[in-house]
Amino acid sequence: MSKELIIDTSTSDVSIALLEDKKLVELNKEKSNPKFAVGDIYLGKVKKLMPGLNAAFVDVGYEKDAFLHYLDLGPQVRSLHRYLDGCVNKRGKIPSFQKFKRERDIDKEGTITDVLAQGQLVMVQIAKEPISTKGPRLTSEISIAGRNLVLMPFHDKVSVSQKIQSAEERNRLKTLIQSIKPHNYGIIVRTVAEGKKVKDLDTELKGLIRKWENAFDNLKGIKPPHLFIGEINRTSAILRDILNVSFNSITVDDETIFREIKEYISTIAPEKEKIVKLHKGDIPIFEHYGIEKQIKSAFGKTVSFKNGAYLIIEHTEALHVIDVNSGNRSKTVSNQETNAFETNLSAAEEIARQLRLRDMGGIIVIDFIDMQSSDHKQKVNEKIKQSMENDRAKHSILPLSKFGLMQITRQRVRPEMHISTTEKCPTCNGSGEISPSILFVDKIENQIETILQKEKHNLVIIKLHPYVAAYLKKGVVPQYMKWRFKYKTRIRIVAISSYDFLEYHIFGANGEEIVS
């Protein structure tokens, strides 16, 4: 399987597309400065205790108070509170973390009022980002993720990923980490640590410990809510979690990120350094690699997948519903059972892709086409399990019910990806009336003239829909060439298929848009 990573930094968001065999399977978008991201650690203040829910609401600076359940406190939450109080209130040097004497674990069957008090300062970590009308979900069991290791303060246990299949390698990593880890720290060894040398793991471990302990240096006088340790930006976090030597190609349109990724690849697999490429050119990177077209076809209520079959995807506050339809395919297959089975098999593969692509979480109910054969039902069940093997989100799949329904629960820690695939009519802007289309070319020319009157440009690049671009290029002497002779300026026409029909933008030689 070929795996490619395409990174678009040309917009206000950073977009990361993961392609498997040229097919878009994951799309991640990140704001420049995201707040309340999963992994962010805050100093918050307990606003309200809810004994009936055995939970507390905590002010971390979001418009709605964040939710902290008793079961998410962590067994060593009292140690965390005592150490935090010592750092906030102690004069002079902060207490040594590795010499700190931990408290006893809290009672698993205890209540929130045994541990927290209203108005108390608490250290919490974002476990789920704000979704819909809900504030963030919190935990007090702090973890700091690195590439190979996850640091767990106030623990002593070392755990190794079960995805490392070799028992010998798991034992090697566990023994190695136990020999280098300081007191009061637990470590989770991630799957990518397989085969790593002690020097690399020791360097990363020291860096994570330094990040945690140095954050306590400037606590004096800090008032909650306050960001204590920010998770690295989503772009870096995604690269940290999914980037490995199995990628065939990594393409980015930003020179800074290009250099960072190249340097990173050179440390984990020097022979793969050449797979990192810098995209240059007038056509946006997503447009150039056909990702824009895949986005438009993959999102929306109706998704076609094979031989006329399609999915209907509906979203509610409580769950997601996916309906499988054979569409035109039913006309080409005479046997109903065969038609249902083959359509459901193809649908299972597309559904697994859609869950990753849209990052759908919570409860998903799938209405497959009815099948009579128990063998066919079992194969559809196996197919969706197989198709979701590469899904990094935790999920659970129940077998088909007698009504042909399948239930899936999938981990939801971030809002679902929504991309509108419908467009407002570019000619009438939704009014139902349009201005004369014959004047559109004159409108572009008037803007070019205005721009060149204000400032001299050696090159003017006009990006517009392919149909309009073709019109401007047709003829013995194309229209854009007439403009070139008239205004004595180089003019280039670039077709962008993701643009609305009458959408256009004008750019200078430096790639920046010119606004008249």
Short mmCIF file of C-alpha atoms in Angstrom, two decimals:
data_model
loop_
_atom_site.label_atom_id
_atom_site.label_comp_id
_atom_site.label_asym_id
_atom_site.label_seq_id
_atom_site.Cartn_x
_atom_site.Cartn_y
_atom_site.Cartn_z
CA MET A 1 0.00 0.00 0.00
CA SER A 2 1.41 3.40 -0.98
CA LYS A 3 1.02 6.11 1.66
CA GLU A 4 1.37 9.81 0.93
CA LEU A 5 1.11 12.89 3.11
CA ILE A 6 0.12 16.21 1.49
CA ILE A 7 0.36 19.34 3.66
CA ASP A 8 -1.32 22.60 2.60
CA THR A 9 -0.23 25.71 4.51
CA SER A 10 -1.35 28.27 1.94
CA THR A 11 -4.68 28.99 3.66
CA SER A 12 -5.51 30.41 7.10
CA ASP A 13 -5.67 26.79 8.31
CA VAL A 14 -3.04 24.11 7.97
CA SER A 15 -4.58 21.11 6.19
CA ILE A 16 -3.00 17.65 6.25
CA ALA A 17 -4.26 14.99 3.85
CA LEU A 18 -3.32 11.32 4.22
CA LEU A 19 -3.63 9.28 1.03
CA GLU A 20 -3.54 5.50 0.83
CA ASP A 21 -3.19 4.17 -2.72
CA LYS A 22 -3.99 7.73 -3.96
CA LYS A 23 -7.30 7.68 -2.04
CA LEU A 24 -7.99 10.32 0.63
CA VAL A 25 -8.53 8.57 3.99
CA GLU A 26 -7.79 11.29 6.57
CA LEU A 27 -8.11 15.06 6.48
CA ASN A 28 -6.99 17.22 9.40
CA LYS A 29 -7.47 20.96 9.57
CA GLU A 30 -5.88 23.15 12.22
CA LYS A 31 -6.26 26.81 13.06
CA SER A 32 -3.05 28.79 13.43
CA ASN A 33 -3.44 29.11 17.21
CA PRO A 34 -5.85 26.44 18.46
CA LYS A 35 -7.06 26.67 22.07
CA PHE A 36 -8.31 23.88 24.33
CA ALA A 37 -6.69 21.22 22.15
CA VAL A 38 -6.41 17.64 23.39
CA GLY A 39 -3.26 17.40 25.53
CA ASP A 40 -3.24 21.04 26.74
CA ILE A 41 -2.63 21.27 30.50
CA TYR A 42 -4.37 24.08 32.41
CA LEU A 43 -4.42 25.51 35.88
CA GLY A 44 -8.14 25.77 36.56
CA LYS A 45 -10.48 26.62 39.38
CA VAL A 46 -13.30 24.41 40.66
CA LYS A 47 -16.52 26.35 40.04
CA LYS A 48 -19.15 23.83 41.11
CA LEU A 49 -19.30 20.35 42.64
CA MET A 50 -22.04 18.02 41.42
CA PRO A 51 -22.33 15.10 43.91
CA GLY A 52 -25.23 13.60 41.92
CA LEU A 53 -22.96 13.24 38.89
CA ASN A 54 -19.87 12.56 41.06
CA ALA A 55 -18.17 15.28 39.04
CA ALA A 56 -17.03 18.90 39.11
CA PHE A 57 -17.23 21.81 36.70
CA VAL A 58 -13.89 23.60 36.30
CA ASP A 59 -13.13 27.03 34.87
CA VAL A 60 -10.25 26.71 32.39
CA GLY A 61 -11.06 29.88 30.45
CA TYR A 62 -13.54 28.42 27.96
CA GLU A 63 -16.98 30.04 27.60
CA LYS A 64 -18.53 26.96 29.24
CA ASP A 65 -17.08 25.32 32.33
CA ALA A 66 -15.20 22.09 31.64
CA PHE A 67 -16.37 18.72 33.01
CA LEU A 68 -14.20 16.63 35.36
CA HIS A 69 -15.55 13.26 36.54
CA TYR A 70 -14.31 11.48 39.67
CA LEU A 71 -13.12 8.51 37.57
CA ASP A 72 -10.92 10.90 35.54
CA LEU A 73 -9.12 12.29 38.59
CA GLY A 74 -6.43 9.61 38.55
CA PRO A 75 -5.30 7.62 41.63
CA GLN A 76 -2.55 10.10 42.52
CA VAL A 77 -4.58 13.32 42.27
CA ARG A 78 -3.88 14.20 45.94
CA SER A 79 -0.14 14.04 45.25
CA LEU A 80 -0.63 16.36 42.26
CA HIS A 81 -2.59 18.85 44.38
CA ARG A 82 -0.03 18.83 47.22
CA TYR A 83 2.92 19.30 44.88
CA LEU A 84 1.07 22.07 43.00
CA ASP A 85 0.26 23.89 46.25
CA GLY A 86 3.91 23.57 47.31
CA CYS A 87 5.13 25.14 44.09
CA VAL A 88 2.55 27.97 44.13
CA ASN A 89 2.95 28.95 47.80
CA LYS A 90 6.58 28.07 48.61
CA ARG A 91 9.14 30.85 48.64
CA GLY A 92 12.48 30.29 46.99
CA LYS A 93 13.40 27.05 45.22
CA ILE A 94 10.55 24.71 44.23
CA PRO A 95 10.54 21.24 45.83
CA SER A 96 12.35 18.42 43.98
CA PHE A 97 9.86 16.35 42.03
CA GLN A 98 11.87 13.15 42.10
CA LYS A 99 12.29 13.32 45.91
CA PHE A 100 8.62 14.13 46.47
CA LYS A 101 6.80 11.63 48.71
CA ARG A 102 3.54 10.58 47.09
CA GLU A 103 0.17 10.32 48.84
CA ARG A 104 -1.87 7.12 48.97
CA ASP A 105 -4.12 6.42 45.97
CA ILE A 106 -7.66 7.75 46.24
CA ASP A 107 -10.53 5.31 46.78
CA LYS A 108 -11.87 3.97 43.46
CA GLU A 109 -15.41 4.05 44.92
CA GLY A 110 -15.02 7.51 46.47
CA THR A 111 -16.93 10.72 45.82
CA ILE A 112 -15.89 14.00 44.27
CA THR A 113 -16.41 15.92 47.53
CA ASP A 114 -13.77 13.73 49.22
CA VAL A 115 -11.09 15.10 46.89
CA LEU A 116 -12.13 18.54 45.60
CA ALA A 117 -13.56 21.69 47.16
CA GLN A 118 -15.29 24.63 45.49
CA GLY A 119 -12.80 27.38 44.60
CA GLN A 120 -9.82 24.99 44.72
CA LEU A 121 -6.90 25.42 42.30
CA VAL A 122 -6.51 22.28 40.18
CA MET A 123 -4.23 21.09 37.39
CA VAL A 124 -6.18 19.44 34.57
CA GLN A 125 -5.57 18.21 31.03
CA ILE A 126 -7.94 18.44 28.06
CA ALA A 127 -9.16 14.90 27.27
CA LYS A 128 -11.88 15.95 24.78
CA GLU A 129 -12.14 19.23 22.96
CA PRO A 130 -15.34 21.32 23.19
CA ILE A 131 -17.96 19.65 20.99
CA SER A 132 -21.31 21.18 20.03
CA THR A 133 -22.88 22.73 23.16
CA LYS A 134 -20.51 20.99 25.59
CA GLY A 135 -17.36 22.39 27.17
CA PRO A 136 -14.07 20.47 27.27
CA ARG A 137 -13.80 17.11 29.08
CA LEU A 138 -10.94 17.01 31.57
CA THR A 139 -8.65 14.58 33.34
CA SER A 140 -6.24 15.07 36.24
CA GLU A 141 -4.17 12.05 35.24
CA ILE A 142 -1.52 14.07 33.42
CA SER A 143 0.39 12.61 30.47
CA ILE A 144 2.94 14.27 28.19
CA ALA A 145 3.35 12.61 24.81
CA GLY A 146 6.57 12.35 22.85
CA ARG A 147 7.42 10.52 19.65
CA ASN A 148 8.42 7.24 21.31
CA LEU A 149 7.36 7.69 24.94
CA VAL A 150 4.50 9.07 27.02
CA LEU A 151 5.51 10.54 30.39
CA MET A 152 3.12 9.97 33.34
CA PRO A 153 4.05 12.07 36.43
CA PHE A 154 3.16 10.59 39.86
CA HIS A 155 3.38 7.03 38.53
CA ASP A 156 6.13 4.42 38.65
CA LYS A 157 4.84 1.79 36.23
CA VAL A 158 6.36 1.09 32.80
CA SER A 159 3.96 -0.15 30.09
CA VAL A 160 4.85 -1.21 26.55
CA SER A 161 2.49 -1.06 23.57
CA GLN A 162 0.90 -4.43 22.86
CA LYS A 163 1.07 -3.61 19.14
CA ILE A 164 4.77 -4.52 19.34
CA GLN A 165 4.33 -8.18 18.48
CA SER A 166 7.70 -9.52 19.63
CA ALA A 167 7.61 -10.45 23.34
CA GLU A 168 11.40 -10.28 23.37
CA GLU A 169 11.36 -6.69 22.07
CA ARG A 170 8.67 -5.66 24.59
CA ASN A 171 10.79 -7.09 27.44
CA ARG A 172 13.90 -5.33 26.11
CA LEU A 173 12.15 -1.96 26.00
CA LYS A 174 10.60 -2.42 29.45
CA THR A 175 13.94 -3.36 31.05
CA LEU A 176 15.68 -0.51 29.23
CA ILE A 177 13.17 2.15 30.35
CA GLN A 178 13.13 0.86 33.94
CA SER A 179 16.89 1.29 34.06
CA ILE A 180 16.86 4.96 32.96
CA LYS A 181 13.60 6.37 34.33
CA PRO A 182 13.73 8.56 37.47
CA HIS A 183 11.54 8.07 40.56
CA ASN A 184 7.94 9.38 40.48
CA TYR A 185 7.57 8.94 36.73
CA GLY A 186 5.63 6.30 34.85
CA ILE A 187 6.32 5.64 31.17
CA ILE A 188 4.23 4.28 28.30
CA VAL A 189 6.41 3.01 25.45
CA ARG A 190 4.74 3.67 22.10
CA THR A 191 4.68 1.32 19.11
CA VAL A 192 7.17 3.42 17.09
CA ALA A 193 9.82 2.83 19.79
CA GLU A 194 10.33 -0.70 18.47
CA GLY A 195 14.01 -1.23 17.70
CA LYS A 196 15.10 2.16 19.10
CA LYS A 197 18.45 2.51 20.87
CA VAL A 198 18.80 3.47 24.53
CA LYS A 199 20.48 6.76 23.60
CA ASP A 200 17.48 7.96 21.54
CA LEU A 201 14.96 6.97 24.22
CA ASP A 202 17.04 8.50 27.02
CA THR A 203 17.34 11.81 25.14
CA GLU A 204 13.57 11.95 24.57
CA LEU A 205 12.79 10.99 28.18
CA LYS A 206 15.04 13.75 29.54
CA GLY A 207 13.36 16.24 27.20
CA LEU A 208 9.86 15.30 28.41
CA ILE A 209 10.93 15.50 32.08
CA ARG A 210 12.53 18.90 31.46
CA LYS A 211 9.32 20.14 29.80
CA TRP A 212 7.26 19.06 32.85
CA GLU A 213 9.57 20.28 35.63
CA ASN A 214 10.51 23.60 33.99
CA ALA A 215 6.82 24.53 33.72
CA PHE A 216 6.65 24.85 37.53
CA ASP A 217 9.34 27.56 37.64
CA ASN A 218 6.99 30.45 36.85
CA LEU A 219 3.91 29.46 38.87
CA LYS A 220 4.23 32.03 41.65
CA GLY A 221 1.56 34.71 41.37
CA ILE A 222 -0.27 32.96 38.52
CA LYS A 223 -4.06 33.16 38.74
CA PRO A 224 -6.31 30.58 37.12
CA PRO A 225 -7.41 29.95 34.46
CA HIS A 226 -3.94 29.67 32.95
CA LEU A 227 -2.37 27.48 30.25
CA PHE A 228 0.31 25.50 32.07
CA ILE A 229 1.73 23.37 29.24
CA GLY A 230 0.43 23.65 25.69
CA GLU A 231 0.32 20.60 23.46
CA ILE A 232 2.38 21.08 20.32
CA ASN A 233 0.29 22.36 17.41
CA ARG A 234 -1.99 19.89 15.65
CA THR A 235 0.26 19.73 12.59
CA SER A 236 3.27 18.66 14.63
CA ALA A 237 1.15 16.31 16.78
CA ILE A 238 -0.25 14.53 13.72
CA LEU A 239 3.21 14.21 12.22
CA ARG A 240 4.54 12.92 15.55
CA ASP A 241 1.81 10.28 15.76
CA ILE A 242 1.51 9.05 12.17
CA LEU A 243 4.79 9.89 10.47
CA ASN A 244 6.94 6.80 9.91
CA VAL A 245 9.16 5.17 7.33
CA SER A 246 6.19 3.48 5.60
CA PHE A 247 5.38 6.72 3.75
CA ASN A 248 6.29 6.78 0.07
CA SER A 249 5.98 10.54 -0.32
CA ILE A 250 5.54 13.65 1.83
CA THR A 251 4.80 16.89 -0.01
CA VAL A 252 4.44 20.32 1.59
CA ASP A 253 4.06 23.83 0.18
CA ASP A 254 5.81 25.68 3.03
CA GLU A 255 9.60 25.87 3.12
CA THR A 256 9.87 26.05 6.93
CA ILE A 257 7.75 22.93 7.51
CA PHE A 258 9.58 21.26 4.60
CA ARG A 259 12.92 21.72 6.38
CA GLU A 260 11.50 20.57 9.75
CA ILE A 261 10.04 17.36 8.28
CA LYS A 262 13.20 16.63 6.31
CA GLU A 263 15.30 17.02 9.45
CA TYR A 264 12.92 14.79 11.39
CA ILE A 265 12.90 12.06 8.72
CA SER A 266 16.70 12.15 8.64
CA THR A 267 16.77 11.23 12.34
CA ILE A 268 14.38 8.26 12.12
CA ALA A 269 15.28 6.96 8.64
CA PRO A 270 18.10 8.82 6.80
CA GLU A 271 17.60 6.70 3.68
CA LYS A 272 14.01 8.08 3.37
CA GLU A 273 15.01 11.74 3.45
CA LYS A 274 14.41 12.08 -0.30
CA ILE A 275 10.67 11.33 0.02
CA VAL A 276 10.11 14.85 1.41
CA LYS A 277 9.30 17.26 -1.42
CA LEU A 278 8.55 20.98 -1.62
CA HIS A 279 5.63 21.91 -3.87
CA LYS A 280 6.09 25.02 -5.99
CA GLY A 281 3.86 26.54 -8.63
CA ASP A 282 0.77 28.65 -9.12
CA ILE A 283 -1.72 25.80 -8.69
CA PRO A 284 -2.54 25.11 -5.00
CA ILE A 285 -1.10 21.83 -3.68
CA PHE A 286 -4.51 20.21 -2.98
CA GLU A 287 -5.65 21.15 -6.47
CA HIS A 288 -2.47 19.81 -8.05
CA TYR A 289 -2.78 16.39 -6.40
CA GLY A 290 -6.53 16.04 -6.96
CA ILE A 291 -7.36 16.23 -3.26
CA GLU A 292 -9.80 19.13 -3.66
CA LYS A 293 -11.92 17.02 -6.00
CA GLN A 294 -11.87 14.08 -3.57
CA ILE A 295 -12.96 16.36 -0.71
CA LYS A 296 -15.93 17.64 -2.72
CA SER A 297 -17.02 14.10 -3.61
CA ALA A 298 -16.44 12.52 -0.17
CA PHE A 299 -18.24 15.03 2.06
CA GLY A 300 -21.92 15.86 2.01
CA LYS A 301 -25.11 13.96 2.74
CA THR A 302 -24.87 11.61 -0.27
CA VAL A 303 -21.65 9.72 -1.06
CA SER A 304 -21.35 7.54 -4.18
CA PHE A 305 -18.89 4.66 -3.95
CA LYS A 306 -19.21 1.91 -6.61
CA ASN A 307 -21.30 1.09 -9.69
CA GLY A 308 -24.07 3.54 -8.81
CA ALA A 309 -24.39 2.50 -5.15
CA TYR A 310 -24.33 5.27 -2.55
CA LEU A 311 -24.47 6.11 1.15
CA ILE A 312 -26.80 8.55 2.89
CA ILE A 313 -25.09 10.01 5.98
CA GLU A 314 -27.20 11.82 8.58
CA HIS A 315 -25.90 13.44 11.76
CA THR A 316 -27.80 14.09 14.99
CA GLU A 317 -26.77 15.25 18.46
CA ALA A 318 -26.97 11.69 19.80
CA LEU A 319 -25.65 9.55 16.95
CA HIS A 320 -24.79 9.22 13.27
CA VAL A 321 -26.88 7.15 10.86
CA ILE A 322 -25.56 5.68 7.60
CA ASP A 323 -27.96 4.15 5.09
CA VAL A 324 -26.60 1.86 2.34
CA ASN A 325 -28.37 2.01 -1.04
CA SER A 326 -27.68 -0.09 -4.14
CA GLY A 327 -28.92 2.66 -6.51
CA ASN A 328 -28.48 1.86 -10.21
CA ARG A 329 -26.45 -1.24 -9.40
CA SER A 330 -29.64 -3.22 -8.69
CA LYS A 331 -30.52 -3.01 -12.40
CA THR A 332 -27.33 -4.81 -13.46
CA VAL A 333 -27.54 -7.79 -11.07
CA SER A 334 -30.45 -10.24 -11.33
CA ASN A 335 -29.98 -11.99 -7.98
CA GLN A 336 -31.15 -9.79 -5.07
CA GLU A 337 -29.06 -11.60 -2.43
CA THR A 338 -25.89 -11.31 -4.53
CA ASN A 339 -26.60 -7.64 -5.19
CA ALA A 340 -27.13 -6.92 -1.47
CA PHE A 341 -23.98 -8.81 -0.44
CA GLU A 342 -21.67 -7.22 -3.00
CA THR A 343 -23.04 -3.73 -2.33
CA ASN A 344 -22.67 -4.19 1.44
CA LEU A 345 -19.07 -5.39 1.06
CA SER A 346 -18.14 -2.30 -0.96
CA ALA A 347 -20.11 -0.10 1.45
CA ALA A 348 -18.19 -1.51 4.45
CA GLU A 349 -14.92 -0.34 2.94
CA GLU A 350 -16.27 3.13 2.11
CA ILE A 351 -17.87 3.52 5.56
CA ALA A 352 -14.54 2.75 7.27
CA ARG A 353 -12.96 5.47 5.10
CA GLN A 354 -15.74 7.96 5.88
CA LEU A 355 -15.38 7.46 9.64
CA ARG A 356 -11.68 8.32 9.46
CA LEU A 357 -12.13 11.10 6.94
CA ARG A 358 -14.89 12.93 8.82
CA ASP A 359 -13.51 11.87 12.23
CA MET A 360 -17.00 10.74 13.21
CA GLY A 361 -17.27 9.69 16.85
CA GLY A 362 -19.78 8.45 19.40
CA ILE A 363 -22.46 6.02 18.23
CA ILE A 364 -22.73 5.16 14.53
CA VAL A 365 -25.67 3.07 13.28
CA ILE A 366 -25.38 1.52 9.80
CA ASP A 367 -28.43 0.25 7.92
CA PHE A 368 -27.05 -2.32 5.48
CA ILE A 369 -29.19 -3.80 2.71
CA ASP A 370 -31.06 -6.87 4.05
CA MET A 371 -29.32 -10.21 3.48
CA GLN A 372 -30.70 -13.68 4.17
CA SER A 373 -27.44 -15.64 4.25
CA SER A 374 -25.73 -15.81 7.65
CA ASP A 375 -22.45 -16.46 5.83
CA HIS A 376 -22.85 -13.18 3.91
CA LYS A 377 -23.61 -11.31 7.14
CA GLN A 378 -20.47 -12.71 8.75
CA LYS A 379 -18.32 -11.69 5.76
CA VAL A 380 -19.68 -8.12 5.86
CA ASN A 381 -18.90 -8.00 9.57
CA GLU A 382 -15.33 -9.22 8.95
CA LYS A 383 -14.90 -6.77 6.07
CA ILE A 384 -15.67 -3.69 8.15
CA LYS A 385 -13.39 -4.91 10.96
CA GLN A 386 -10.60 -5.44 8.44
CA SER A 387 -11.21 -2.03 6.83
CA MET A 388 -11.02 -0.28 10.22
CA GLU A 389 -7.74 -1.90 11.27
CA ASN A 390 -5.79 1.21 10.23
CA ASP A 391 -8.10 3.52 12.21
CA ARG A 392 -6.07 5.02 15.08
CA ALA A 393 -9.21 5.98 17.05
CA LYS A 394 -10.44 3.40 19.57
CA HIS A 395 -13.57 1.69 18.29
CA SER A 396 -15.91 -1.22 18.98
CA ILE A 397 -18.02 -3.02 16.36
CA LEU A 398 -21.13 -5.08 17.10
CA PRO A 399 -22.30 -7.77 14.62
CA LEU A 400 -25.28 -7.21 12.34
CA SER A 401 -28.62 -7.44 14.11
CA LYS A 402 -31.61 -9.37 12.71
CA PHE A 403 -32.84 -6.06 11.29
CA GLY A 404 -29.63 -5.62 9.26
CA LEU A 405 -28.31 -2.86 11.56
CA MET A 406 -24.71 -2.59 12.71
CA GLN A 407 -23.66 -0.46 15.69
CA ILE A 408 -20.18 1.04 16.01
CA THR A 409 -18.80 3.18 18.81
CA ARG A 410 -15.77 5.26 17.90
CA GLN A 411 -13.66 7.44 20.15
CA ARG A 412 -14.58 11.10 19.87
CA VAL A 413 -12.07 13.61 21.24
CA ARG A 414 -12.47 16.41 18.69
CA PRO A 415 -15.39 17.97 16.83
CA GLU A 416 -16.41 16.09 13.69
CA MET A 417 -15.05 17.39 10.39
CA HIS A 418 -17.76 19.23 8.45
CA ILE A 419 -17.08 20.54 4.95
CA SER A 420 -19.89 22.07 2.94
CA THR A 421 -20.03 20.64 -0.58
CA THR A 422 -22.85 22.88 -1.77
CA GLU A 423 -22.13 26.31 -3.22
CA LYS A 424 -24.15 29.47 -3.44
CA CYS A 425 -24.97 30.30 -7.05
CA PRO A 426 -22.00 32.45 -8.12
CA THR A 427 -24.04 34.39 -10.67
CA CYS A 428 -27.03 35.41 -8.55
CA ASN A 429 -25.64 34.99 -4.97
CA GLY A 430 -28.87 33.29 -4.01
CA SER A 431 -31.13 36.08 -5.26
CA GLY A 432 -32.38 34.32 -8.39
CA GLU A 433 -31.33 37.25 -10.59
CA ILE A 434 -28.03 37.68 -12.40
CA SER A 435 -26.08 40.52 -13.91
CA PRO A 436 -25.35 40.24 -17.65
CA SER A 437 -22.70 37.53 -18.12
CA ILE A 438 -21.41 39.35 -21.20
CA LEU A 439 -19.95 41.97 -18.84
CA PHE A 440 -17.91 39.47 -16.78
CA VAL A 441 -14.75 39.72 -18.93
CA ASP A 442 -15.04 43.51 -18.86
CA LYS A 443 -15.23 43.33 -15.06
CA ILE A 444 -11.92 41.43 -14.93
CA GLU A 445 -10.27 43.86 -17.33
CA ASN A 446 -11.47 46.87 -15.33
CA GLN A 447 -9.90 45.39 -12.20
CA ILE A 448 -6.60 44.74 -14.02
CA GLU A 449 -6.58 48.32 -15.25
CA THR A 450 -7.28 49.68 -11.75
CA ILE A 451 -4.49 47.55 -10.25
CA LEU A 452 -1.91 48.64 -12.84
CA GLN A 453 -2.86 52.31 -12.45
CA LYS A 454 -2.11 52.10 -8.73
CA GLU A 455 1.15 50.16 -9.01
CA LYS A 456 3.35 48.76 -11.77
CA HIS A 457 3.49 44.94 -11.93
CA ASN A 458 5.80 42.91 -14.18
CA LEU A 459 3.50 39.90 -13.92
CA VAL A 460 -0.23 39.56 -13.22
CA ILE A 461 -1.61 36.06 -12.55
CA ILE A 462 -5.38 35.56 -12.91
CA LYS A 463 -6.78 32.42 -11.32
CA LEU A 464 -10.32 31.43 -12.32
CA HIS A 465 -12.64 28.54 -13.19
CA PRO A 466 -11.39 26.28 -16.04
CA TYR A 467 -14.35 27.15 -18.32
CA VAL A 468 -13.66 30.87 -18.04
CA ALA A 469 -9.91 30.27 -18.37
CA ALA A 470 -10.54 28.34 -21.60
CA TYR A 471 -12.68 31.21 -22.93
CA LEU A 472 -9.92 33.76 -22.25
CA LYS A 473 -7.37 31.52 -24.05
CA LYS A 474 -9.40 30.72 -27.17
CA GLY A 475 -8.95 32.30 -30.59
CA VAL A 476 -5.98 33.24 -32.77
CA VAL A 477 -5.26 36.18 -30.48
CA PRO A 478 -6.70 35.21 -27.08
CA GLN A 479 -8.32 37.82 -24.88
CA TYR A 480 -5.59 37.67 -22.25
CA MET A 481 -2.95 38.35 -24.96
CA LYS A 482 -4.89 41.47 -25.98
CA TRP A 483 -4.70 42.62 -22.37
CA ARG A 484 -0.96 41.90 -22.36
CA PHE A 485 -0.39 44.12 -25.42
CA LYS A 486 -2.77 46.83 -24.17
CA TYR A 487 -1.28 47.18 -20.67
CA LYS A 488 2.31 46.17 -21.59
CA THR A 489 2.40 43.67 -18.71
CA ARG A 490 2.87 39.90 -18.66
CA ILE A 491 -0.49 38.25 -17.90
CA ARG A 492 -0.86 34.57 -17.04
CA ILE A 493 -4.14 32.61 -16.85
CA VAL A 494 -4.31 29.74 -14.33
CA ALA A 495 -7.34 27.38 -14.21
CA ILE A 496 -8.49 26.32 -10.71
CA SER A 497 -11.27 23.72 -10.78
CA SER A 498 -12.24 24.26 -7.11
CA TYR A 499 -13.28 27.87 -7.86
CA ASP A 500 -16.93 28.80 -8.34
CA PHE A 501 -17.93 29.38 -11.96
CA LEU A 502 -17.51 33.18 -11.89
CA GLU A 503 -14.97 33.35 -9.08
CA TYR A 504 -11.57 34.83 -9.83
CA HIS A 505 -8.57 36.23 -7.95
CA ILE A 506 -5.62 38.28 -9.17
CA PHE A 507 -2.08 37.72 -7.88
CA GLY A 508 1.28 39.38 -8.31
CA ALA A 509 4.62 37.76 -9.17
CA ASN A 510 5.33 37.16 -5.46
CA GLY A 511 2.19 35.02 -5.13
CA GLU A 512 0.29 37.51 -2.95
CA GLU A 513 -3.27 38.40 -3.93
CA ILE A 514 -3.74 41.93 -5.26
CA VAL A 515 -6.86 43.73 -4.09
CA SER A 516 -7.86 46.72 -6.17
#
